[in-house]
PDB file of C-alpha atoms in Angstrom:
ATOM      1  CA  UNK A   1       0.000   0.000   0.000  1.00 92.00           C
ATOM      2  CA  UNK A   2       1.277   3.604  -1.086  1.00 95.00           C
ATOM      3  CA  UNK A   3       1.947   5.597   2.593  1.00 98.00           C
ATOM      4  CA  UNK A   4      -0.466   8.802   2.919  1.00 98.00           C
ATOM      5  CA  UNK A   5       1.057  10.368   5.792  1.00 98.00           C
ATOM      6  CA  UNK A   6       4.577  11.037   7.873  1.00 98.00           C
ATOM      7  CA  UNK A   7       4.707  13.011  10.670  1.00 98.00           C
ATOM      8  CA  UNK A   8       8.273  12.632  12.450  1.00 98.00           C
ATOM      9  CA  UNK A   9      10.418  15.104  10.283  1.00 98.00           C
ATOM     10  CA  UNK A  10      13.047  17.759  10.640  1.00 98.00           C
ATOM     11  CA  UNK A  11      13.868  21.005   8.963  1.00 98.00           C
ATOM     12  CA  UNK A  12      17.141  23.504   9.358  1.00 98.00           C
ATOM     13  CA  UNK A  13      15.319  24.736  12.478  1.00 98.00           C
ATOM     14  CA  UNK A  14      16.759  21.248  14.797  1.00 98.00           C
ATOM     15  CA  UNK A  15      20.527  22.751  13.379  1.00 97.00           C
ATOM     16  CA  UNK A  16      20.928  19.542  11.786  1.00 97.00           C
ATOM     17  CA  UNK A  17      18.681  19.275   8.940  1.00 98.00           C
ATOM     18  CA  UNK A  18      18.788  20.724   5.746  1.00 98.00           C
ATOM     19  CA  UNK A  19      15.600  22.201   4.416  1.00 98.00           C
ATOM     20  CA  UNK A  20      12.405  24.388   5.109  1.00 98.00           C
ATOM     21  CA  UNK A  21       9.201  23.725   6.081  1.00 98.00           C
ATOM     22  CA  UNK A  22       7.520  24.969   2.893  1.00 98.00           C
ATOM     23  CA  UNK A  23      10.223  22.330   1.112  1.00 98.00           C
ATOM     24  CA  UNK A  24       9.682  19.946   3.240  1.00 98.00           C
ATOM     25  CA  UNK A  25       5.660  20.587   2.813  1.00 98.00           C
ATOM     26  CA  UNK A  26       6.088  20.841  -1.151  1.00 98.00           C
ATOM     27  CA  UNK A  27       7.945  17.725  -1.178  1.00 98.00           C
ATOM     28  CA  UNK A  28       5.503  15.902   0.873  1.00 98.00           C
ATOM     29  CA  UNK A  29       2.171  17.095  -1.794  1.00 98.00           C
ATOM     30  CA  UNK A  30       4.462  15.703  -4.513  1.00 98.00           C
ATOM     31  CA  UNK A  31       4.969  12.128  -3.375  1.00 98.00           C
ATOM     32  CA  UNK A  32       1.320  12.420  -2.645  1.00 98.00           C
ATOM     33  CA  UNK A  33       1.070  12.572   1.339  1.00 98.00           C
ATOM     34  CA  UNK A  34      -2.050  13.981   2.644  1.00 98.00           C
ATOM     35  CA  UNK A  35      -0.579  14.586   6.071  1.00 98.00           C
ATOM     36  CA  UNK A  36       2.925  15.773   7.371  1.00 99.00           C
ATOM     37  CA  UNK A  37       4.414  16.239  10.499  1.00 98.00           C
ATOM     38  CA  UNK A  38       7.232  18.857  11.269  1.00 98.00           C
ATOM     39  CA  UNK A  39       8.554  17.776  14.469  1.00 98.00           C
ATOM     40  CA  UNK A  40      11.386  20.203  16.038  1.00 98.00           C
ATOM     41  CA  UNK A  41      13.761  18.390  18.288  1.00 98.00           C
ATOM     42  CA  UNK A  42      13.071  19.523  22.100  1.00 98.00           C
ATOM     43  CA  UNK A  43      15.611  21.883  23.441  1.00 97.00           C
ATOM     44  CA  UNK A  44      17.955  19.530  25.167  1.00 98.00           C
ATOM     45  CA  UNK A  45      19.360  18.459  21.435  1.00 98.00           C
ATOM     46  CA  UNK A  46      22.638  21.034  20.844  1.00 96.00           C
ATOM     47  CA  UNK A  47      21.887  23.447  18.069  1.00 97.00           C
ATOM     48  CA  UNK A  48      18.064  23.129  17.746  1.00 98.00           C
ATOM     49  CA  UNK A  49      15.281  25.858  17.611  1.00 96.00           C
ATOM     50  CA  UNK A  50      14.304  28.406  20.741  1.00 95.00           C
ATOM     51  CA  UNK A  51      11.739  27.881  23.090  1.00 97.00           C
ATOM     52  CA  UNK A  52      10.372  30.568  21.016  1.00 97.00           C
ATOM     53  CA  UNK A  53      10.107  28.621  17.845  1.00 98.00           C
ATOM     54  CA  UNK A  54       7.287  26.615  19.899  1.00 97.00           C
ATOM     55  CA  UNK A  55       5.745  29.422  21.321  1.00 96.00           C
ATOM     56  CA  UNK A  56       5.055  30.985  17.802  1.00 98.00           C
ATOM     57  CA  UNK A  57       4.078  27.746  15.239  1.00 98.00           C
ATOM     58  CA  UNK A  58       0.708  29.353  15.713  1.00 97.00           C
ATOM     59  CA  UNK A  59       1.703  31.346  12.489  1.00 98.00           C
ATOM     60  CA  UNK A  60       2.742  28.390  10.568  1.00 98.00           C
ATOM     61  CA  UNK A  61      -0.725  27.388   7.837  1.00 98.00           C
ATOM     62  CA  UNK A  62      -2.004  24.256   8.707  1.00 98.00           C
ATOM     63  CA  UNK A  63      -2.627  23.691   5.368  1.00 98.00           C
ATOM     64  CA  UNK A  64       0.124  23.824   2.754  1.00 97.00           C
ATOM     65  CA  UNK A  65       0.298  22.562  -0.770  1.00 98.00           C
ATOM     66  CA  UNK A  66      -2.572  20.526   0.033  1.00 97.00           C
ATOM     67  CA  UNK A  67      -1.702  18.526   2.541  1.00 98.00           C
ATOM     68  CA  UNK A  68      -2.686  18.795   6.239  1.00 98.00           C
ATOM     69  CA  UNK A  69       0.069  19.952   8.893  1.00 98.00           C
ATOM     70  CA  UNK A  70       0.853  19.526  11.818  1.00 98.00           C
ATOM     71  CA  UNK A  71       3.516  21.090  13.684  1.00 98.00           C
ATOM     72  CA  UNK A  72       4.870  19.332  17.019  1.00 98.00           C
ATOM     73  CA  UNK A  73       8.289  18.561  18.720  1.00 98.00           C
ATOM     74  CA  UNK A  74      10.302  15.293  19.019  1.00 98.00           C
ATOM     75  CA  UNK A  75       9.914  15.960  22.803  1.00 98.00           C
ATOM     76  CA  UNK A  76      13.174  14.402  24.672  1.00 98.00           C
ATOM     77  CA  UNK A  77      12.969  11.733  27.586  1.00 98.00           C
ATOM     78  CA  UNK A  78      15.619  12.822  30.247  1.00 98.00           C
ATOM     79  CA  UNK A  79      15.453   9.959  32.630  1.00 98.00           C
ATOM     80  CA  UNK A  80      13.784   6.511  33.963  1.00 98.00           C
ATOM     81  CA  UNK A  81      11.110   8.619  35.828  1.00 98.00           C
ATOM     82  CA  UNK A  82       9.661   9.606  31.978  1.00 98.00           C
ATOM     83  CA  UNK A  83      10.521  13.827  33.032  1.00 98.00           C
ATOM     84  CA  UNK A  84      10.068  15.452  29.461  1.00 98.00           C
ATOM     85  CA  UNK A  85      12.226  18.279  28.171  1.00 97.00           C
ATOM     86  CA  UNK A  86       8.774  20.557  27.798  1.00 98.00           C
ATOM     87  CA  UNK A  87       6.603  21.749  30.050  1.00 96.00           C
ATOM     88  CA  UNK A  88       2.786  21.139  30.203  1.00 96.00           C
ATOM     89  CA  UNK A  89       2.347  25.096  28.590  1.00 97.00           C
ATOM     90  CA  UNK A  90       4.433  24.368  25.474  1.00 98.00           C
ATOM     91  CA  UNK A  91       2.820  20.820  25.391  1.00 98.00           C
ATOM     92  CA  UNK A  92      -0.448  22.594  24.792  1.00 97.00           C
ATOM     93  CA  UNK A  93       0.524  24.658  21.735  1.00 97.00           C
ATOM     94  CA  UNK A  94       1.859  21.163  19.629  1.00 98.00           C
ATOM     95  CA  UNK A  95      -0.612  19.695  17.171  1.00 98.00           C
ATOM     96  CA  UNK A  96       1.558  16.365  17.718  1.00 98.00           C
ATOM     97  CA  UNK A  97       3.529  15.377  20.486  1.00 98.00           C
ATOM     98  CA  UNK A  98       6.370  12.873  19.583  1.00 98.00           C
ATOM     99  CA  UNK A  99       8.533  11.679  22.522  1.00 98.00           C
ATOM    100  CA  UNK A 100      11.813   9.556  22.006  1.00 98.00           C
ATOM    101  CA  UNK A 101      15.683   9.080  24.099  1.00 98.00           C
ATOM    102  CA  UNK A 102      18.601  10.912  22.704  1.00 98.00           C
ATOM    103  CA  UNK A 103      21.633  10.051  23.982  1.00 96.00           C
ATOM    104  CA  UNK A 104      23.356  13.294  24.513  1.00 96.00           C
ATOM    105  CA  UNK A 105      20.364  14.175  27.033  1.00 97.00           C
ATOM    106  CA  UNK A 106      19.694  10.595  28.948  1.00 98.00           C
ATOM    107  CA  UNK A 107      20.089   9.488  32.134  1.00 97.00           C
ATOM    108  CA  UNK A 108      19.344   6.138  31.739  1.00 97.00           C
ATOM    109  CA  UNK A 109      19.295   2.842  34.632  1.00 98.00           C
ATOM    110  CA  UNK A 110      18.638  -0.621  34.399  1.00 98.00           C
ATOM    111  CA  UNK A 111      16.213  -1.880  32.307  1.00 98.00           C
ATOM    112  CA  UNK A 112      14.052  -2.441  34.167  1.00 98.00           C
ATOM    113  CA  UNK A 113      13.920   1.441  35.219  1.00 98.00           C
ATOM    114  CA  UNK A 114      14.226   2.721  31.643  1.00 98.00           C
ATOM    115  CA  UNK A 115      10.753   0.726  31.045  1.00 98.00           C
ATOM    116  CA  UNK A 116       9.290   2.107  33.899  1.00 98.00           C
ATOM    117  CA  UNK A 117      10.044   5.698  32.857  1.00 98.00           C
ATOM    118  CA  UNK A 118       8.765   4.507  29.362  1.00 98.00           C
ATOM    119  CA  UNK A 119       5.605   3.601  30.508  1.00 98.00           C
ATOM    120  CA  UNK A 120       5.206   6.550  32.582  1.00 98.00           C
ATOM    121  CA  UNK A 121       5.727   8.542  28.796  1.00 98.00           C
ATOM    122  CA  UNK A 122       3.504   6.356  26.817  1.00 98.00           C
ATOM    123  CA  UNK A 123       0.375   7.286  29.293  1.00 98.00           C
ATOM    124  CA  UNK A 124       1.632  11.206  29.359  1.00 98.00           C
ATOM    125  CA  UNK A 125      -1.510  12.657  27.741  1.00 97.00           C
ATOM    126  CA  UNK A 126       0.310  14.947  25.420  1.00 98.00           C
ATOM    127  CA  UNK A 127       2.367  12.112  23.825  1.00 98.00           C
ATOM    128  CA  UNK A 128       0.707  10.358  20.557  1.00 98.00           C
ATOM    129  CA  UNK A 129       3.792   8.876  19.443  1.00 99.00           C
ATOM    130  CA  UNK A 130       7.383   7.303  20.778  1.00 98.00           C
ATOM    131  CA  UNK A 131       9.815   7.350  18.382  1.00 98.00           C
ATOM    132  CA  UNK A 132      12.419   5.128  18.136  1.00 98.00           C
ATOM    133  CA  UNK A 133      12.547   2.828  21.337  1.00 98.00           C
ATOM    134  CA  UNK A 134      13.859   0.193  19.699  1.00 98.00           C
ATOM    135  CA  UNK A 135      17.486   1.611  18.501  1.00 97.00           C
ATOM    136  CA  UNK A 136      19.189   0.634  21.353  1.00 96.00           C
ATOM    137  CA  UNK A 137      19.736   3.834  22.767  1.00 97.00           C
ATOM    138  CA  UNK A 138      18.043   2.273  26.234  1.00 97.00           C
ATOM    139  CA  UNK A 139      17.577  -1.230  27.161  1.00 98.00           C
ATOM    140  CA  UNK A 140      13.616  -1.990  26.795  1.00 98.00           C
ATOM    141  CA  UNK A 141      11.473  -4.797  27.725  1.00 98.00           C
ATOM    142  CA  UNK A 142       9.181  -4.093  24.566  1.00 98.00           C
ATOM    143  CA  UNK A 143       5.730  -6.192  25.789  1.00 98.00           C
ATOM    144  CA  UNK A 144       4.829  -4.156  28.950  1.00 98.00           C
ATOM    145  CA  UNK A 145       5.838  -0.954  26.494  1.00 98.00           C
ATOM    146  CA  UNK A 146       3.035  -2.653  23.861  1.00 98.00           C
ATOM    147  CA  UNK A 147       0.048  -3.422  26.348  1.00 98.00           C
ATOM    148  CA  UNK A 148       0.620   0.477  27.447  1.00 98.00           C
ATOM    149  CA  UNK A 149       0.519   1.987  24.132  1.00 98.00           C
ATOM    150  CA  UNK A 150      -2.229  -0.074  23.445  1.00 98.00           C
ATOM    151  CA  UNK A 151      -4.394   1.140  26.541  1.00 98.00           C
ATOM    152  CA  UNK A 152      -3.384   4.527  25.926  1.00 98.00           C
ATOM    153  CA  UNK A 153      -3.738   4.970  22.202  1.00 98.00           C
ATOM    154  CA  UNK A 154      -0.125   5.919  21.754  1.00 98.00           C
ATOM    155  CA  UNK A 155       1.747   4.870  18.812  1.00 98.00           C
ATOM    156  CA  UNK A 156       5.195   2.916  18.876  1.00 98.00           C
ATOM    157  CA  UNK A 157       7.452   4.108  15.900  1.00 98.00           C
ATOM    158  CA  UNK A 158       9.291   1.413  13.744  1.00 98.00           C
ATOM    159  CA  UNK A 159      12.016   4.430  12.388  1.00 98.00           C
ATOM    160  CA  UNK A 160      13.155   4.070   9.246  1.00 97.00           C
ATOM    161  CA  UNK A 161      16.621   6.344  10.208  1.00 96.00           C
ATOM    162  CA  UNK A 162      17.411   4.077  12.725  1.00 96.00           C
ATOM    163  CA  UNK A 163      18.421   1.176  10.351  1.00 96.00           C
ATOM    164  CA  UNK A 164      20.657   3.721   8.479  1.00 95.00           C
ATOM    165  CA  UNK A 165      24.495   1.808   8.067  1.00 94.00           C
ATOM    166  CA  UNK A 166      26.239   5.117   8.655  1.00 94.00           C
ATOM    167  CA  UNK A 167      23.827   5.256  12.566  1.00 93.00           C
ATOM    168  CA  UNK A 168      25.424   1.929  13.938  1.00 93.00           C
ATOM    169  CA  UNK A 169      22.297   0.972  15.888  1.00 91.00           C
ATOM    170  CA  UNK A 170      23.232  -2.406  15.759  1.00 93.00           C
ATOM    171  CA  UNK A 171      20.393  -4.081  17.727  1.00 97.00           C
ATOM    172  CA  UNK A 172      17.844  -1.540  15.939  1.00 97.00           C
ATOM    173  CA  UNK A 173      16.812  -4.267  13.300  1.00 97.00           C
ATOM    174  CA  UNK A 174      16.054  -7.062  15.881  1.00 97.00           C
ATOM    175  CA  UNK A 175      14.491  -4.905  18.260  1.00 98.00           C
ATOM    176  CA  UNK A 176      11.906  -3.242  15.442  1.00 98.00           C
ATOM    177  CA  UNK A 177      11.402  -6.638  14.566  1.00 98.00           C
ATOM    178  CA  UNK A 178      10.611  -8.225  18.373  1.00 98.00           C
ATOM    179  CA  UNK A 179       8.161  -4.742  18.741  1.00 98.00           C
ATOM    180  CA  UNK A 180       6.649  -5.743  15.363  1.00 98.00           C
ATOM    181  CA  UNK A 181       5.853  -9.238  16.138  1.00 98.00           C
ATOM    182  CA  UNK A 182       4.401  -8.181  19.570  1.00 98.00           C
ATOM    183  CA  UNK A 183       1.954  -5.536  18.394  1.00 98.00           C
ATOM    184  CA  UNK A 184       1.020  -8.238  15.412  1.00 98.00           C
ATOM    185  CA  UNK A 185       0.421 -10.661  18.574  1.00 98.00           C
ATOM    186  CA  UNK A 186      -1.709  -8.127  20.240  1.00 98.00           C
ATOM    187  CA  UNK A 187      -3.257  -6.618  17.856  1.00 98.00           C
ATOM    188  CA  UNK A 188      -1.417  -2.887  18.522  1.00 98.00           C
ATOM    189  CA  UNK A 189      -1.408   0.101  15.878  1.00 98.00           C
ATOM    190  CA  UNK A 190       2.162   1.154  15.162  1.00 98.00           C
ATOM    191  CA  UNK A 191       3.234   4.120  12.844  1.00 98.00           C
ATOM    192  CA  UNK A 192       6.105   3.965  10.668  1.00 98.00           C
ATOM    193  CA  UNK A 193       8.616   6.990  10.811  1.00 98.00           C
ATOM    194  CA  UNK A 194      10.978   8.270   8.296  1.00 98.00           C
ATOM    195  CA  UNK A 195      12.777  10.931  10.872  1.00 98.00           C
ATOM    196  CA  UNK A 196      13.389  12.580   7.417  1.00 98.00           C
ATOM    197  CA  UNK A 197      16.171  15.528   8.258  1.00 98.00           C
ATOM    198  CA  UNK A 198      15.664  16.602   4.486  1.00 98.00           C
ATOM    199  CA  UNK A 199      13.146  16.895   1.768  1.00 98.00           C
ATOM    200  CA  UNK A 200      14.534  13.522  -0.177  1.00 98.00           C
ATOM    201  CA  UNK A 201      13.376  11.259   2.987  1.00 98.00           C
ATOM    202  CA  UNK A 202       9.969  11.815   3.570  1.00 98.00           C
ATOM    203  CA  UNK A 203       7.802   8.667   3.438  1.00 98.00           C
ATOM    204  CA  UNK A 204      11.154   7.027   2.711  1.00 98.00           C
ATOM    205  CA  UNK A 205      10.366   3.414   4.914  1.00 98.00           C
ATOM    206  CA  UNK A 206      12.700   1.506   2.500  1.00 97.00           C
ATOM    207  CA  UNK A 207      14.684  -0.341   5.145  1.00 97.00           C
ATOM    208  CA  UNK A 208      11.339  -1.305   7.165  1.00 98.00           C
ATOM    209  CA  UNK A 209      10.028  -2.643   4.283  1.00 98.00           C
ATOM    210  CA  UNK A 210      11.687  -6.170   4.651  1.00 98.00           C
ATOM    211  CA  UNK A 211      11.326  -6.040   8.620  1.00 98.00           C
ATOM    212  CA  UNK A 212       7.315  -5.844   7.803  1.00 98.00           C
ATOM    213  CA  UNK A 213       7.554  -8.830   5.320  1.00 98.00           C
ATOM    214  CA  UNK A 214       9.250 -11.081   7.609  1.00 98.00           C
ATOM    215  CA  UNK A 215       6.739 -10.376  10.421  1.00 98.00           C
ATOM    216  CA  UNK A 216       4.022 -10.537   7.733  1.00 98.00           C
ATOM    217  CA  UNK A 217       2.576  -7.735   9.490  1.00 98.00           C
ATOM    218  CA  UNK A 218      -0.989  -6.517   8.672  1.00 98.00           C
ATOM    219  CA  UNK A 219      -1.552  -2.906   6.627  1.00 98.00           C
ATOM    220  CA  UNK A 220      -4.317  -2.700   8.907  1.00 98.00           C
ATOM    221  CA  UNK A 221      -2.068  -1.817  11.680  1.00 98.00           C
ATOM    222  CA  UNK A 222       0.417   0.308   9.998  1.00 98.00           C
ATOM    223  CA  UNK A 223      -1.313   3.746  10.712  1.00 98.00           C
ATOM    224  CA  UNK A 224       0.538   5.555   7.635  1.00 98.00           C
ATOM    225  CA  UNK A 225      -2.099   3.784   4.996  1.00 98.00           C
ATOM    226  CA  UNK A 226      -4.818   5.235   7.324  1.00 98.00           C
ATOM    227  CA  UNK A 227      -5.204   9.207   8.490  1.00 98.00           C
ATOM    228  CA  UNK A 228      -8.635   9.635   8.909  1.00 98.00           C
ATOM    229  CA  UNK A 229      -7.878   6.100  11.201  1.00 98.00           C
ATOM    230  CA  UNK A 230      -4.490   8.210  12.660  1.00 98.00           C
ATOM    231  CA  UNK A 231      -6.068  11.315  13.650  1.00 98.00           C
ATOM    232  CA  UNK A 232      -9.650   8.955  15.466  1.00 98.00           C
ATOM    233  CA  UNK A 233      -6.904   6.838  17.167  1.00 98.00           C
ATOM    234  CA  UNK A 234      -5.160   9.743  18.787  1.00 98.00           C
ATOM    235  CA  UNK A 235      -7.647  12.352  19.364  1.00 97.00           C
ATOM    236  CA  UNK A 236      -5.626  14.756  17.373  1.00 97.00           C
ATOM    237  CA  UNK A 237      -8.355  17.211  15.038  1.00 91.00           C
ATOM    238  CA  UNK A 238      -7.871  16.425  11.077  1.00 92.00           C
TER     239      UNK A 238
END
């Protein structure tokens, strides 16, 4: 099935990607997305946008090149008790709250903690989506993190980026394919993210593609093929 929507992307604003919004947008209308996210990285990430850049997306159209928008943050996890990187007022003012561990900006424990703090992000009301928790970047035991999402209506990302040779997450492919098989088993929604940090990338889920064949995992749960299903499932207004 053709993907219709891709909402964990970066543009020159998180200081490491390499073009605009409106090229980003434009990019998205011609590969034939109806929905795109633009998600900032929070401000714990070296070189990325202002608390200001948050405070004033209100100005950004919603609706560009014919596609809908949404403008959020790639929120960061700081530690196993799930403490985000916003606060509750800049929480309010995203369209789409994305939530995933960076390295430079984790203080991580056992695994057994890190799941804990997981957990605690998965049922933060402001968080539709965690990206990337299985790259490695934190030991994870993936079922409790499944059976949360799943009572919470919060999306687990399989990221695309992650499987990149040049990233050297070398337990990302086994651990997107142990999250795949368990939300297969239980019957869990997942989302599939290109982290695109140019135009070129978006919708670009190339490297999950043979991860999903080997699980045999249903379209039915891969919320890309679906936004009116995406935006029901979170809450979030189309």
């Amino acid at each position: 099935m053709k993907p219709l929507l891709d909402v964990h992307t970066h543009t020159v604003a998180s200081g490491h990607g390499y073009s605009t919004i409106q090229e980003m947008a434009q990019a998205a209308a011609d590969k034939g997305l109806q929905v795109l996210g633009i998600t900032e990285h929070g401000p714990s990430i070296p070189g990325t946008c202002s608390l200001l850049y948050f405070k004033n997306m209100f100005v950004v159209p919603r609706r560009m090149y014919g596609i809908r928008l949404l403008m959020g943050c790639e929120v960061n996890i700081l530690d196993t008790d799930g403490h985000l990187d916003l606060n509750e007022d800049y929480l309010d003012r995203l369209d789409i709250g994305i939530a995933g561990i960076h390295i430079v900006c984790w203080q991580g424990g056992s695994r057994e903690e890190n799941t804990r703090g997981m957990i605690n992000v998965i049922r933060h009301p402001k968080i539709h989506i965690v990206s990337h928790p299985g790259d490695g970047t934190a030991e994870l035991d993936f079922e409790p993190l499944v059976l949360a999402a799943r009572e919470s209506h919060t999306l687990l990302e399989v990221n695309n980026h992650s499987l990149a040779p040049q990233r050297h997450k070398t337990v990302a492919r086994d651990n997107n394919l142990e999250i795949l098989r368990l939300c297969k088993k239980h019957g869990v929604p997942t989302i599939l993210g290109s982290d695109a940090h140019i135009s070129f990338q978006i919708a670009d889920y190339e490297r999950l593609r043979p991860l999903l064949a080997e699980t045999e995992f249903p379209d039915e749960l891969i919320m890309n093929y679906w936004p009116e299903r995406f935006f029901e499932y979170l809450g979030i207004e189309p």
